Structure formats: C-alpha cells, structure tokens
Amino acid sequence: MRLLACLIVPLAALALDPNEIVRKSVVRDQANWERAQDYVYISRSVIRERDSAGALKKTEQEGREFSLLYGEPYRRLIEKDGKPLPATEAAREQAKMDRVAEKRRAETPAERARRIENWRRDRLKEREIALEIPDAYHFRLLGEETINGRKAWILDATPRPEYKPKNWRSAMLKKFKGKMWIDQTDFQWVRMEGEVIDTVSFGLFLARLAKGSTIFFEQARINDEVWTPKTIRINIDARVALFKRILGDQEITFSDFRKFQADSRIVAASELKK
C-alpha cells in the first residue's frame, strides 16, 4: 500500500494539464480583481535611467496613494525622492483632489452610475488580453515551489506559432516568453517572469521595446480573501520616436492595503467646513 501511494502521487502530478491550470487561473484572476476593487493602497515607484554603458544617469522616485473617490479610484501624489511632499506641493495635490471630489459629489445618481460604468468598461477592456493567454502560449509544467508557505506550480510559457491575436493588444503576447508560478490552492499568479523575444511596437511605431527587455511581477495574499500586487520590476531597452534610446529599469512596490468600508467615503476639504 505504501508503495502504491508513492506511485499515485507523482502520477497524479503528471496528469495535470498545464493549459487547464492557466485557464482556471485566468477565471480566478477576474474574480479576484473584482474583490480587490474594495481595497485602497500606496504604490512607490523608482525609475533609473542609464547610459549605453550601463552607468546610472538619473533616478526618479514617487509615491502615490490610491483611494476610492465616489466609486472610482483616485491617485494622489504623496512622496517625491523618497520623502513626503513639501507642504506647498501637498496642498496643491489636496486641492486637485478636492476639485475632483466636488465634481463627483455634484453628480446625479445617473451621472455617477454612468461614470463608474465607463471606468469599469475601460479597465475590463485593458484586461481582455489576459483572457487570450491560455490560447496564446504552450505551457509546460516544470515542477513546484513553496513561496511564503504556499505551494505553487512552476510553468514555462512559449508563444504558439498558430495563435491568431484578436487585436493589437493581444498581438503583443506573441513577442513574450516566460515562466509563471500559480498557487495550487487559489490558482492565483504568485509570480511571473517575462522576456521580450521580438521588438514590441506601440503607438503606430512611435515607441519600441527591444528584444531582451524583462518584466517581473509578484503578488501576495492578504486578509485571507484577496491577492494584491506586491512588486513589479521592468528592465527596459526602448526607443522613443524611433531614434531616442532609453535604457533603465523601474520598480514599483505596493503596500498598506486596507479595505475601503462601504459606509465610508473621501470628501473634499470644503465639505468638512460645512
């Protein structure tokens, strides 16, 4: 019986269909995205630009607070160069937010519903590319790894030559390869490493991302209910307007996730004075 058990476990692992794992992860990701809309957080970005020899030319840092403002996310600048904004800049950012809050507060219920629906439609349009991932790649199961105490499958992804993209966004999938780590319980993407294998063009060829550029993405489970982004790292070799070359990297970290209460709302400073 022990010998039989030892044989059944590896055979079960071999029976897993990598493509079905990915298809299930795409469905779960959509449901997770809906839950994540109830959370506010802070993102911090560091951009490093380098010369052709790889030496650092300049660094830009900023932090932004993402909040829910009358049903739609709002990004407010709160840090520059790793420090809180000076009082005058912080006041300007607050004033911008107040103006948006006042405008949204004055909406009729129908106007607010229409605005929120337009925002959701735009975001869902951007996410459509994920729905094509299972068809765009050939997946191979490489093994498994324990990350933060949770088991994840490791899969290799290479573009399928026969894949027919539905639009210009999904056409970019043919120009990336990579690996992904998928949580064995929640079927969420724990980690992803991608590499550009052919030049990617944007905006009628006004910008191009060169072969060899890489992207790293990592998520974490919080509150025992939702997966949220943790880190994004991008190493870039690009050309803008076809002649200006940009070398560098960007790292974005996400923190301070907290659930936005249904009975809470962010108000403009002018409302507090009434």
mmCIF file of C-alpha atoms in Angstrom:
data_model
loop_
_atom_site.group_PDB
_atom_site.id
_atom_site.type_symbol
_atom_site.label_atom_id
_atom_site.label_comp_id
_atom_site.label_asym_id
_atom_site.label_seq_id
_atom_site.Cartn_x
_atom_site.Cartn_y
_atom_site.Cartn_z
ATOM 1 C CA MET A 1 0.000 0.000 0.000
ATOM 2 C CA ARG A 2 2.824 2.408 0.818
ATOM 3 C CA LEU A 3 4.485 1.613 -2.479
ATOM 4 C CA LEU A 4 1.193 2.219 -4.301
ATOM 5 C CA ALA A 5 0.749 5.568 -2.562
ATOM 6 C CA CYS A 6 4.261 6.620 -3.554
ATOM 7 C CA LEU A 7 3.423 5.837 -7.174
ATOM 8 C CA ILE A 8 -0.001 7.527 -7.213
ATOM 9 C CA VAL A 9 1.251 10.951 -6.083
ATOM 10 C CA PRO A 10 3.788 11.505 -8.912
ATOM 11 C CA LEU A 11 1.371 10.011 -11.450
ATOM 12 C CA ALA A 12 -1.320 12.470 -10.354
ATOM 13 C CA ALA A 13 1.133 15.313 -10.827
ATOM 14 C CA LEU A 14 1.942 14.087 -14.332
ATOM 15 C CA ALA A 15 -1.785 14.010 -15.147
ATOM 16 C CA LEU A 16 -2.140 17.765 -14.559
ATOM 17 C CA ASP A 17 -2.872 19.704 -17.724
ATOM 18 C CA PRO A 18 -0.768 22.921 -17.637
ATOM 19 C CA ASN A 19 -3.159 24.662 -20.016
ATOM 20 C CA GLU A 20 -6.133 23.915 -17.766
ATOM 21 C CA ILE A 21 -4.208 25.237 -14.767
ATOM 22 C CA VAL A 22 -3.676 28.513 -16.625
ATOM 23 C CA ARG A 23 -7.271 28.691 -17.865
ATOM 24 C CA LYS A 24 -8.545 28.253 -14.338
ATOM 25 C CA SER A 25 -6.102 30.906 -13.087
ATOM 26 C CA VAL A 26 -7.422 33.436 -15.623
ATOM 27 C CA VAL A 27 -11.012 32.883 -14.420
ATOM 28 C CA ARG A 28 -9.949 33.157 -10.767
ATOM 29 C CA ASP A 29 -7.946 36.295 -11.540
ATOM 30 C CA GLN A 30 -11.039 38.066 -12.832
ATOM 31 C CA ALA A 31 -12.986 37.248 -9.662
ATOM 32 C CA ASN A 32 -10.015 38.375 -7.583
ATOM 33 C CA TRP A 33 -9.857 41.693 -9.480
ATOM 34 C CA GLU A 34 -13.477 42.363 -8.525
ATOM 35 C CA ARG A 35 -12.714 41.789 -4.823
ATOM 36 C CA ALA A 36 -9.558 43.908 -4.995
ATOM 37 C CA GLN A 37 -11.601 46.967 -6.005
ATOM 38 C CA ASP A 38 -12.630 47.248 -2.335
ATOM 39 C CA TYR A 39 -9.041 47.993 -1.290
ATOM 40 C CA VAL A 40 -7.009 51.203 -1.112
ATOM 41 C CA TYR A 41 -3.209 51.208 -1.013
ATOM 42 C CA ILE A 42 0.057 53.050 -1.608
ATOM 43 C CA SER A 43 2.394 52.480 -4.565
ATOM 44 C CA ARG A 44 6.016 53.610 -4.723
ATOM 45 C CA SER A 45 7.901 53.822 -7.993
ATOM 46 C CA VAL A 46 11.643 54.108 -8.635
ATOM 47 C CA ILE A 47 12.830 54.784 -12.200
ATOM 48 C CA ARG A 48 16.531 54.553 -13.008
ATOM 49 C CA GLU A 49 17.802 55.770 -16.382
ATOM 50 C CA ARG A 50 21.194 54.522 -17.579
ATOM 51 C CA ASP A 51 23.598 55.400 -20.389
ATOM 52 C CA SER A 52 24.719 52.995 -23.116
ATOM 53 C CA ALA A 53 27.498 51.700 -20.845
ATOM 54 C CA GLY A 54 25.041 50.924 -18.058
ATOM 55 C CA ALA A 55 26.090 53.777 -15.769
ATOM 56 C CA LEU A 56 23.309 55.472 -13.803
ATOM 57 C CA LYS A 57 22.258 58.852 -15.282
ATOM 58 C CA LYS A 58 19.329 59.806 -13.068
ATOM 59 C CA THR A 59 16.792 58.424 -10.621
ATOM 60 C CA GLU A 60 13.176 59.455 -10.144
ATOM 61 C CA GLN A 61 11.066 58.357 -7.176
ATOM 62 C CA GLU A 62 7.469 58.998 -6.280
ATOM 63 C CA GLY A 63 4.776 57.601 -4.020
ATOM 64 C CA ARG A 64 1.046 57.702 -4.694
ATOM 65 C CA GLU A 65 -1.948 56.907 -2.553
ATOM 66 C CA PHE A 66 -4.762 55.067 -4.340
ATOM 67 C CA SER A 67 -8.153 55.728 -2.773
ATOM 68 C CA LEU A 68 -11.792 55.388 -3.753
ATOM 69 C CA LEU A 69 -13.417 58.701 -4.560
ATOM 70 C CA TYR A 70 -17.167 58.405 -5.097
ATOM 71 C CA GLY A 71 -16.937 54.936 -6.643
ATOM 72 C CA GLU A 72 -13.805 55.375 -8.774
ATOM 73 C CA PRO A 73 -10.103 55.118 -7.840
ATOM 74 C CA TYR A 74 -8.127 58.328 -7.439
ATOM 75 C CA ARG A 75 -4.311 58.574 -7.416
ATOM 76 C CA ARG A 76 -2.800 61.268 -5.225
ATOM 77 C CA LEU A 77 0.901 62.108 -5.224
ATOM 78 C CA ILE A 78 2.221 61.930 -1.644
ATOM 79 C CA GLU A 79 6.014 61.450 -1.974
ATOM 80 C CA LYS A 80 8.928 62.535 -4.146
ATOM 81 C CA ASP A 81 12.504 61.275 -3.987
ATOM 82 C CA GLY A 82 11.595 59.047 -1.070
ATOM 83 C CA LYS A 83 10.290 61.910 1.084
ATOM 84 C CA PRO A 84 6.818 63.284 1.861
ATOM 85 C CA LEU A 85 5.838 66.221 -0.332
ATOM 86 C CA PRO A 86 6.705 69.704 0.949
ATOM 87 C CA ALA A 87 3.709 71.466 2.473
ATOM 88 C CA THR A 88 3.064 73.656 -0.591
ATOM 89 C CA GLU A 89 3.071 70.699 -3.006
ATOM 90 C CA ALA A 90 0.954 68.600 -0.650
ATOM 91 C CA ALA A 91 -1.581 71.445 -0.539
ATOM 92 C CA ARG A 92 -1.694 71.578 -4.344
ATOM 93 C CA GLU A 93 -2.299 67.829 -4.533
ATOM 94 C CA GLN A 94 -5.045 68.114 -1.922
ATOM 95 C CA ALA A 95 -6.628 70.943 -3.912
ATOM 96 C CA LYS A 96 -6.643 68.774 -7.057
ATOM 97 C CA MET A 97 -8.324 66.004 -5.140
ATOM 98 C CA ASP A 98 -10.860 68.417 -3.661
ATOM 99 C CA ARG A 99 -11.831 69.648 -7.121
ATOM 100 C CA VAL A 100 -12.413 66.105 -8.340
ATOM 101 C CA ALA A 101 -14.367 65.278 -5.176
ATOM 102 C CA GLU A 102 -16.569 68.360 -5.583
ATOM 103 C CA LYS A 103 -17.274 67.487 -9.201
ATOM 104 C CA ARG A 104 -18.170 63.884 -8.401
ATOM 105 C CA ARG A 105 -20.216 64.872 -5.338
ATOM 106 C CA ALA A 106 -22.400 67.108 -7.512
ATOM 107 C CA GLU A 107 -23.293 64.295 -9.918
ATOM 108 C CA THR A 108 -26.799 62.964 -10.204
ATOM 109 C CA PRO A 109 -27.190 59.234 -9.430
ATOM 110 C CA ALA A 110 -27.470 58.531 -13.162
ATOM 111 C CA GLU A 111 -24.322 60.520 -13.966
ATOM 112 C CA ARG A 112 -22.369 58.737 -11.235
ATOM 113 C CA ALA A 113 -23.530 55.319 -12.396
ATOM 114 C CA ARG A 114 -22.558 56.170 -15.976
ATOM 115 C CA ARG A 115 -19.094 57.414 -14.943
ATOM 116 C CA ILE A 116 -18.373 54.318 -12.861
ATOM 117 C CA GLU A 117 -19.619 52.038 -15.630
ATOM 118 C CA ASN A 118 -17.360 53.790 -18.177
ATOM 119 C CA TRP A 119 -14.394 53.369 -15.865
ATOM 120 C CA ARG A 120 -15.147 49.668 -15.355
ATOM 121 C CA ARG A 121 -15.597 49.114 -19.081
ATOM 122 C CA ASP A 122 -12.217 50.707 -19.819
ATOM 123 C CA ARG A 123 -10.474 48.604 -17.175
ATOM 124 C CA LEU A 124 -12.117 45.412 -18.395
ATOM 125 C CA LYS A 125 -11.043 46.268 -21.941
ATOM 126 C CA GLU A 126 -7.451 46.525 -20.766
ATOM 127 C CA ARG A 127 -7.776 43.159 -19.023
ATOM 128 C CA GLU A 128 -9.120 41.342 -22.085
ATOM 129 C CA ILE A 129 -5.581 40.400 -23.054
ATOM 130 C CA ALA A 130 -5.449 38.031 -20.066
ATOM 131 C CA LEU A 131 -8.347 36.008 -21.499
ATOM 132 C CA GLU A 132 -6.217 35.098 -24.516
ATOM 133 C CA ILE A 133 -3.170 33.942 -22.567
ATOM 134 C CA PRO A 134 -4.291 30.264 -22.429
ATOM 135 C CA ASP A 135 -4.608 30.196 -26.246
ATOM 136 C CA ALA A 136 -1.506 32.259 -26.968
ATOM 137 C CA TYR A 137 1.051 30.024 -25.257
ATOM 138 C CA HIS A 138 2.194 26.459 -24.983
ATOM 139 C CA PHE A 139 2.613 25.677 -21.281
ATOM 140 C CA ARG A 140 4.935 23.111 -19.765
ATOM 141 C CA LEU A 141 4.860 22.081 -16.108
ATOM 142 C CA LEU A 142 8.372 22.389 -14.675
ATOM 143 C CA GLY A 143 7.696 21.441 -11.059
ATOM 144 C CA GLU A 144 6.574 23.168 -7.900
ATOM 145 C CA GLU A 145 7.949 25.578 -5.288
ATOM 146 C CA THR A 146 6.829 26.725 -1.854
ATOM 147 C CA ILE A 147 6.523 30.530 -1.653
ATOM 148 C CA ASN A 148 5.519 32.198 1.614
ATOM 149 C CA GLY A 149 4.377 28.851 2.948
ATOM 150 C CA ARG A 150 2.125 28.095 -0.050
ATOM 151 C CA LYS A 151 2.770 25.556 -2.790
ATOM 152 C CA ALA A 152 2.835 26.820 -6.366
ATOM 153 C CA TRP A 153 3.191 25.149 -9.735
ATOM 154 C CA ILE A 154 6.003 26.426 -11.956
ATOM 155 C CA LEU A 155 5.105 26.643 -15.642
ATOM 156 C CA ASP A 156 7.113 27.589 -18.694
ATOM 157 C CA ALA A 157 5.291 29.619 -21.369
ATOM 158 C CA THR A 158 6.330 29.887 -25.030
ATOM 159 C CA PRO A 159 4.249 31.511 -27.812
ATOM 160 C CA ARG A 160 2.205 29.236 -30.061
ATOM 161 C CA PRO A 161 3.106 29.870 -33.744
ATOM 162 C CA GLU A 162 -0.508 29.155 -34.779
ATOM 163 C CA TYR A 163 -2.041 31.666 -32.340
ATOM 164 C CA LYS A 164 -4.240 34.315 -34.025
ATOM 165 C CA PRO A 165 -4.485 37.526 -31.913
ATOM 166 C CA LYS A 166 -7.867 39.239 -31.696
ATOM 167 C CA ASN A 167 -6.491 42.791 -31.508
ATOM 168 C CA TRP A 168 -3.284 44.830 -31.295
ATOM 169 C CA ARG A 169 -3.024 44.358 -27.532
ATOM 170 C CA SER A 170 -3.118 40.582 -27.664
ATOM 171 C CA ALA A 171 -0.729 40.599 -30.643
ATOM 172 C CA MET A 172 1.993 41.565 -28.161
ATOM 173 C CA LEU A 173 1.665 38.156 -26.489
ATOM 174 C CA LYS A 174 3.479 36.571 -29.449
ATOM 175 C CA LYS A 175 6.549 38.618 -28.561
ATOM 176 C CA PHE A 176 6.966 37.459 -24.948
ATOM 177 C CA LYS A 177 8.032 34.233 -23.305
ATOM 178 C CA GLY A 178 8.419 33.468 -19.623
ATOM 179 C CA LYS A 179 7.635 31.481 -16.517
ATOM 180 C CA MET A 180 4.797 31.706 -14.020
ATOM 181 C CA TRP A 181 4.160 30.424 -10.535
ATOM 182 C CA ILE A 182 0.494 29.567 -9.855
ATOM 183 C CA ASP A 183 -0.825 28.947 -6.354
ATOM 184 C CA GLN A 184 -2.046 25.367 -6.027
ATOM 185 C CA THR A 185 -4.983 26.271 -3.774
ATOM 186 C CA ASP A 186 -6.270 29.593 -5.120
ATOM 187 C CA PHE A 187 -4.976 29.300 -8.708
ATOM 188 C CA GLN A 188 -3.675 32.880 -8.466
ATOM 189 C CA TRP A 189 -0.446 34.088 -10.076
ATOM 190 C CA VAL A 190 2.106 34.246 -7.292
ATOM 191 C CA ARG A 191 4.937 35.302 -9.578
ATOM 192 C CA MET A 192 5.686 35.892 -13.246
ATOM 193 C CA GLU A 193 8.921 36.432 -15.186
ATOM 194 C CA GLY A 194 8.665 37.572 -18.800
ATOM 195 C CA GLU A 195 11.161 38.370 -21.540
ATOM 196 C CA VAL A 196 10.727 40.191 -24.846
ATOM 197 C CA ILE A 197 11.795 37.869 -27.676
ATOM 198 C CA ASP A 198 10.999 40.219 -30.563
ATOM 199 C CA THR A 199 10.673 44.006 -30.882
ATOM 200 C CA VAL A 200 7.373 45.298 -29.481
ATOM 201 C CA SER A 201 5.967 48.472 -31.070
ATOM 202 C CA PHE A 202 3.486 50.888 -29.514
ATOM 203 C CA GLY A 203 1.513 53.856 -30.825
ATOM 204 C CA LEU A 204 1.963 53.489 -34.580
ATOM 205 C CA PHE A 205 5.661 52.659 -34.104
ATOM 206 C CA LEU A 206 6.417 55.800 -32.085
ATOM 207 C CA ALA A 207 7.899 53.627 -29.339
ATOM 208 C CA ARG A 208 9.638 50.271 -29.462
ATOM 209 C CA LEU A 209 10.627 47.841 -26.733
ATOM 210 C CA ALA A 210 13.742 45.899 -27.677
ATOM 211 C CA LYS A 211 14.385 42.184 -27.514
ATOM 212 C CA GLY A 212 15.828 41.211 -24.136
ATOM 213 C CA SER A 213 13.745 43.597 -22.021
ATOM 214 C CA THR A 214 12.314 41.814 -18.981
ATOM 215 C CA ILE A 215 9.419 42.110 -16.552
ATOM 216 C CA PHE A 216 8.914 40.601 -13.088
ATOM 217 C CA PHE A 217 5.580 40.550 -11.264
ATOM 218 C CA GLU A 218 4.745 39.240 -7.802
ATOM 219 C CA GLN A 219 1.537 39.038 -5.757
ATOM 220 C CA ALA A 220 0.673 38.233 -2.138
ATOM 221 C CA ARG A 221 -2.480 37.064 -0.372
ATOM 222 C CA ILE A 222 -3.870 39.416 2.277
ATOM 223 C CA ASN A 223 -6.786 39.285 4.708
ATOM 224 C CA ASP A 224 -7.241 35.642 3.717
ATOM 225 C CA GLU A 225 -9.504 36.767 0.864
ATOM 226 C CA VAL A 226 -7.701 38.606 -1.921
ATOM 227 C CA TRP A 227 -4.419 38.611 -3.869
ATOM 228 C CA THR A 228 -2.806 42.015 -4.355
ATOM 229 C CA PRO A 229 0.278 43.148 -6.295
ATOM 230 C CA LYS A 230 3.495 43.223 -4.294
ATOM 231 C CA THR A 231 6.280 44.102 -6.736
ATOM 232 C CA ILE A 232 6.687 44.923 -10.412
ATOM 233 C CA ARG A 233 10.169 45.246 -11.933
ATOM 234 C CA ILE A 234 10.844 46.175 -15.542
ATOM 235 C CA ASN A 235 14.247 46.306 -17.259
ATOM 236 C CA ILE A 236 13.876 48.429 -20.372
ATOM 237 C CA ASP A 237 15.757 48.831 -23.628
ATOM 238 C CA ALA A 238 13.475 51.050 -25.705
ATOM 239 C CA ARG A 239 13.404 53.617 -28.469
ATOM 240 C CA VAL A 240 11.000 56.559 -28.366
ATOM 241 C CA ALA A 241 10.022 58.343 -31.605
ATOM 242 C CA LEU A 242 12.267 55.757 -33.310
ATOM 243 C CA PHE A 243 15.560 57.491 -32.514
ATOM 244 C CA LYS A 244 15.896 58.266 -28.789
ATOM 245 C CA ARG A 245 17.161 55.218 -26.912
ATOM 246 C CA ILE A 246 16.143 54.721 -23.280
ATOM 247 C CA LEU A 247 17.940 52.231 -21.055
ATOM 248 C CA GLY A 248 16.962 51.652 -17.465
ATOM 249 C CA ASP A 249 14.691 49.938 -15.036
ATOM 250 C CA GLN A 250 11.597 50.640 -12.985
ATOM 251 C CA GLU A 251 10.495 49.059 -9.739
ATOM 252 C CA ILE A 252 7.020 49.543 -8.280
ATOM 253 C CA THR A 253 6.166 48.297 -4.806
ATOM 254 C CA PHE A 254 2.697 48.147 -3.251
ATOM 255 C CA SER A 255 1.881 48.404 0.444
ATOM 256 C CA ASP A 256 -0.612 49.500 3.114
ATOM 257 C CA PHE A 257 -3.560 47.659 1.596
ATOM 258 C CA ARG A 258 -6.701 48.230 3.587
ATOM 259 C CA LYS A 259 -10.325 47.569 2.857
ATOM 260 C CA PHE A 260 -12.429 50.582 1.996
ATOM 261 C CA GLN A 261 -15.585 50.396 4.091
ATOM 262 C CA ALA A 262 -18.873 50.527 2.216
ATOM 263 C CA ASP A 263 -20.171 53.248 4.509
ATOM 264 C CA SER A 264 -17.044 55.402 4.145
ATOM 265 C CA ARG A 265 -16.219 57.985 1.528
ATOM 266 C CA ILE A 266 -13.489 60.534 0.882
ATOM 267 C CA VAL A 267 -14.738 64.091 0.951
ATOM 268 C CA ALA A 268 -13.407 67.416 -0.196
ATOM 269 C CA ALA A 269 -11.944 69.841 2.359
ATOM 270 C CA SER A 270 -14.782 72.261 1.621
ATOM 271 C CA GLU A 271 -17.324 69.690 2.807
ATOM 272 C CA LEU A 272 -15.592 69.374 6.149
ATOM 273 C CA LYS A 273 -16.058 73.111 6.732
ATOM 274 C CA LYS A 274 -19.833 72.985 6.279
#
